[in-house]
Amino acid sequence: MQPPAGSQVSRVPAQRTPPEQMAPPAVAPAPPPQPRRTRTVLSVVAGVLALLCVSGAAIGYVLYDRATTPDRSAPDVVVDNYLREFLVNRNDTRAALLVCEGRSDLEAVKALRAEAEQREANFNVVVRVSWGPLSSTKSANGEAVTTTLTIAGSSNGQTRSSRREDWTFDVVDTADGWRVCGGRKAV
C-alpha cells in the first residue's frame, strides 16, 4: 500500500541496524539446577558405612577384651584357671595373669610341674594333672581354696602311675579381681 499523497513519510526503504550494533538476543533463563541425587545418595551411603566400621571396631575391641581377660571373679574360679594354665596348658604367661604380683609363694606348685616334666623326659610318659571340687573358706588375708590334685602318668594310653594329693591355695581379692598368692600341699 502506498502512503497517501502529500504525506511526510519518506519513500526511502527502511534500513537495518548493522549486526554489531544490535542488542544481544534475549537468553532464555537457565533451568533450575537438578538436585544432585547421586551425590546425596553416595554421601549418605559413605556416612552409614563409616558409622558401621567404627561401631564394628568398637564391638570387636570389647569382645576381644572380654575373651582374653582372665576370669578372676571368685576365689575358686581363679584357682581353677591357674591350675589349668600352669599345670595343664603349661602357659606361664597366662598363669602369670592370675597370681599376685611380686609376692606369690608358689614354689611348691612350680616343683610339682618340674617333677611332672622330669618324669615325662625320664620315663617317656605323659603326666596329666586334674583336680576335684574346689572349696573355699575365709582366711586371715583373703580366702583359702582346697582341692585334691590327681597326678597320673600314662604311656601308650595305659596308666602307669597315679596319686592324689590335697592342696591349699591362698587367694587375695585385689582391685582387678582375685589372685592366687600361694599354693602348698595340705598337711
Short mmCIF file of C-alpha atoms in Angstrom, two decimals:
data_model
loop_
_atom_site.label_atom_id
_atom_site.label_comp_id
_atom_site.label_asym_id
_atom_site.label_seq_id
_atom_site.Cartn_x
_atom_site.Cartn_y
_atom_site.Cartn_z
CA MET A 1 0.00 0.00 0.00
CA GLN A 2 1.18 3.45 -0.92
CA PRO A 3 1.25 6.33 1.51
CA PRO A 4 -1.37 9.00 0.83
CA ALA A 5 -0.34 11.91 -1.34
CA GLY A 6 1.27 14.82 0.42
CA SER A 7 2.31 12.76 3.41
CA GLN A 8 5.59 13.44 5.03
CA VAL A 9 6.54 9.80 5.02
CA SER A 10 9.69 9.19 3.20
CA ARG A 11 9.80 6.81 0.42
CA VAL A 12 13.22 5.61 1.43
CA PRO A 13 13.39 1.96 2.14
CA ALA A 14 13.86 1.03 5.81
CA GLN A 15 17.42 0.48 6.89
CA ARG A 16 18.54 -2.38 9.02
CA THR A 17 20.75 -1.95 12.05
CA PRO A 18 24.18 -3.47 11.46
CA PRO A 19 24.61 -6.76 13.41
CA GLU A 20 27.48 -5.41 15.58
CA GLN A 21 25.19 -2.70 16.92
CA MET A 22 22.26 -4.94 17.63
CA ALA A 23 21.32 -5.87 21.18
CA PRO A 24 22.25 -9.40 22.02
CA PRO A 25 19.38 -11.81 21.64
CA ALA A 26 17.46 -12.46 24.83
CA VAL A 27 18.77 -15.54 26.55
CA ALA A 28 16.27 -17.95 27.98
CA PRO A 29 16.60 -18.20 31.76
CA ALA A 30 18.74 -21.13 32.91
CA PRO A 31 16.70 -24.01 34.18
CA PRO A 32 16.91 -24.52 37.95
CA PRO A 33 19.74 -26.93 38.87
CA GLN A 34 18.71 -30.55 39.16
CA PRO A 35 19.01 -31.92 42.68
CA ARG A 36 22.23 -33.86 42.88
CA ARG A 37 20.67 -37.09 43.97
CA THR A 38 23.67 -39.22 43.14
CA ARG A 39 25.98 -37.13 45.30
CA THR A 40 23.47 -37.12 48.16
CA VAL A 41 22.94 -40.87 47.99
CA LEU A 42 26.70 -41.53 47.90
CA SER A 43 27.24 -39.20 50.86
CA VAL A 44 24.58 -40.98 52.91
CA VAL A 45 25.95 -44.43 51.98
CA ALA A 46 29.52 -43.35 52.85
CA GLY A 47 28.35 -41.96 56.20
CA VAL A 48 26.48 -45.15 57.06
CA LEU A 49 29.48 -47.31 56.08
CA ALA A 50 31.82 -45.18 58.18
CA LEU A 51 29.46 -45.48 61.15
CA LEU A 52 29.25 -49.26 60.71
CA CYS A 53 33.05 -49.56 60.52
CA VAL A 54 33.60 -47.51 63.67
CA SER A 55 30.85 -49.43 65.51
CA GLY A 56 32.28 -52.75 64.34
CA ALA A 57 35.75 -51.81 65.54
CA ALA A 58 34.41 -50.81 68.95
CA ILE A 59 32.39 -54.01 69.29
CA GLY A 60 35.39 -56.07 68.14
CA TYR A 61 37.61 -54.44 70.75
CA VAL A 62 35.13 -55.09 73.57
CA LEU A 63 34.61 -58.73 72.54
CA TYR A 64 38.37 -59.30 72.19
CA ASP A 65 38.99 -57.74 75.59
CA ARG A 66 36.35 -59.92 77.23
CA ALA A 67 37.65 -63.07 75.54
CA THR A 68 41.28 -62.51 76.50
CA THR A 69 40.88 -61.16 80.03
CA PRO A 70 41.24 -63.99 82.54
CA ASP A 71 38.27 -64.65 84.80
CA ARG A 72 39.18 -63.61 88.34
CA SER A 73 35.62 -63.21 89.59
CA ALA A 74 35.75 -65.66 92.52
CA PRO A 75 38.40 -67.49 94.58
CA ASP A 76 37.58 -70.96 93.24
CA VAL A 77 37.39 -69.69 89.67
CA VAL A 78 40.85 -68.10 89.80
CA VAL A 79 42.39 -71.27 91.31
CA ASP A 80 40.73 -73.42 88.63
CA ASN A 81 42.03 -71.12 85.88
CA TYR A 82 45.51 -71.01 87.43
CA LEU A 83 45.76 -74.81 87.67
CA ARG A 84 44.58 -75.17 84.07
CA GLU A 85 47.05 -72.61 82.71
CA PHE A 86 50.05 -73.61 84.83
CA LEU A 87 49.76 -77.40 85.14
CA VAL A 88 47.65 -78.47 82.14
CA ASN A 89 48.40 -75.94 79.37
CA ARG A 90 51.81 -75.08 80.85
CA ASN A 91 51.38 -71.48 79.77
CA ASP A 92 53.45 -69.32 82.12
CA THR A 93 52.29 -66.08 80.51
CA ARG A 94 48.58 -66.76 81.05
CA ALA A 95 49.25 -68.19 84.53
CA ALA A 96 51.14 -65.02 85.50
CA LEU A 97 47.94 -63.01 84.92
CA LEU A 98 46.29 -64.97 87.74
CA VAL A 99 48.91 -64.70 90.50
CA CYS A 100 49.81 -61.95 92.96
CA GLU A 101 52.46 -59.64 91.57
CA GLY A 102 55.81 -59.85 93.34
CA ARG A 103 54.69 -61.61 96.50
CA SER A 104 53.48 -65.05 95.49
CA ASP A 105 54.57 -68.24 97.27
CA LEU A 106 54.02 -70.81 94.55
CA GLU A 107 57.31 -72.73 94.76
CA ALA A 108 55.53 -75.99 95.68
CA VAL A 109 53.33 -75.75 92.57
CA LYS A 110 56.39 -74.98 90.42
CA ALA A 111 58.14 -78.01 91.93
CA LEU A 112 55.13 -80.20 91.09
CA ARG A 113 55.25 -79.09 87.46
CA ALA A 114 59.02 -79.56 87.28
CA GLU A 115 58.57 -83.11 88.68
CA ALA A 116 55.92 -83.86 86.03
CA GLU A 117 58.17 -82.56 83.24
CA GLN A 118 61.13 -84.56 84.58
CA ARG A 119 59.06 -87.79 84.72
CA GLU A 120 57.91 -87.21 81.14
CA ALA A 121 61.50 -86.81 79.96
CA ASN A 122 62.98 -89.69 82.02
CA PHE A 123 60.28 -92.33 81.59
CA ASN A 124 58.76 -91.40 78.20
CA VAL A 125 55.30 -90.97 79.71
CA VAL A 126 52.62 -88.29 79.62
CA VAL A 127 51.84 -86.79 83.02
CA ARG A 128 48.40 -85.26 83.44
CA VAL A 129 47.17 -83.27 86.40
CA SER A 130 43.48 -83.00 87.22
CA TRP A 131 41.58 -81.80 90.27
CA GLY A 132 38.33 -82.35 92.05
CA PRO A 133 35.85 -79.93 93.56
CA LEU A 134 37.23 -76.65 94.87
CA SER A 135 36.08 -75.48 98.29
CA SER A 136 36.70 -72.02 99.63
CA THR A 137 37.00 -70.81 103.24
CA LYS A 138 37.81 -67.42 104.76
CA SER A 139 41.39 -66.86 105.90
CA ALA A 140 43.34 -64.04 107.52
CA ASN A 141 44.42 -62.41 104.23
CA GLY A 142 41.58 -63.43 101.91
CA GLU A 143 40.41 -66.97 101.26
CA ALA A 144 41.89 -70.45 101.16
CA VAL A 145 40.80 -72.78 98.38
CA THR A 146 41.35 -76.52 98.85
CA THR A 147 41.18 -79.31 96.31
CA THR A 148 42.56 -82.76 95.59
CA LEU A 149 45.04 -82.97 92.72
CA THR A 150 45.34 -86.23 90.81
CA ILE A 151 48.72 -86.72 89.13
CA ALA A 152 48.64 -89.57 86.63
CA GLY A 153 51.31 -90.88 84.28
CA SER A 154 50.44 -92.87 81.17
CA SER A 155 52.28 -94.42 78.27
CA ASN A 156 50.64 -95.63 75.05
CA GLY A 157 47.22 -94.91 76.55
CA GLN A 158 47.85 -97.13 79.59
CA THR A 159 48.01 -95.63 83.08
CA ARG A 160 51.43 -96.35 84.64
CA SER A 161 51.06 -94.46 87.92
CA SER A 162 48.56 -92.26 89.73
CA ARG A 163 48.49 -90.46 93.05
CA ARG A 164 46.25 -87.98 94.86
CA GLU A 165 47.37 -85.02 96.91
CA ASP A 166 45.35 -82.48 98.90
CA TRP A 167 46.40 -78.90 98.15
CA THR A 168 45.55 -75.49 99.59
CA PHE A 169 45.80 -72.25 97.61
CA ASP A 170 45.80 -68.79 99.19
CA VAL A 171 43.88 -66.18 97.20
CA VAL A 172 43.55 -62.44 97.76
CA ASP A 173 40.95 -60.04 96.37
CA THR A 174 42.75 -57.19 94.58
CA ALA A 175 41.47 -54.18 92.68
CA ASP A 176 41.21 -56.20 89.46
CA GLY A 177 39.83 -59.43 90.95
CA TRP A 178 41.01 -62.45 92.89
CA ARG A 179 44.62 -63.65 92.53
CA VAL A 180 46.48 -66.75 93.66
CA CYS A 181 49.22 -65.81 96.12
CA GLY A 182 50.28 -69.21 97.46
CA GLY A 183 49.96 -72.93 96.95
CA ARG A 184 51.09 -75.89 99.05
CA LYS A 185 50.32 -79.48 99.87
CA ALA A 186 47.81 -79.71 102.70
CA VAL A 187 49.19 -81.19 105.89
#
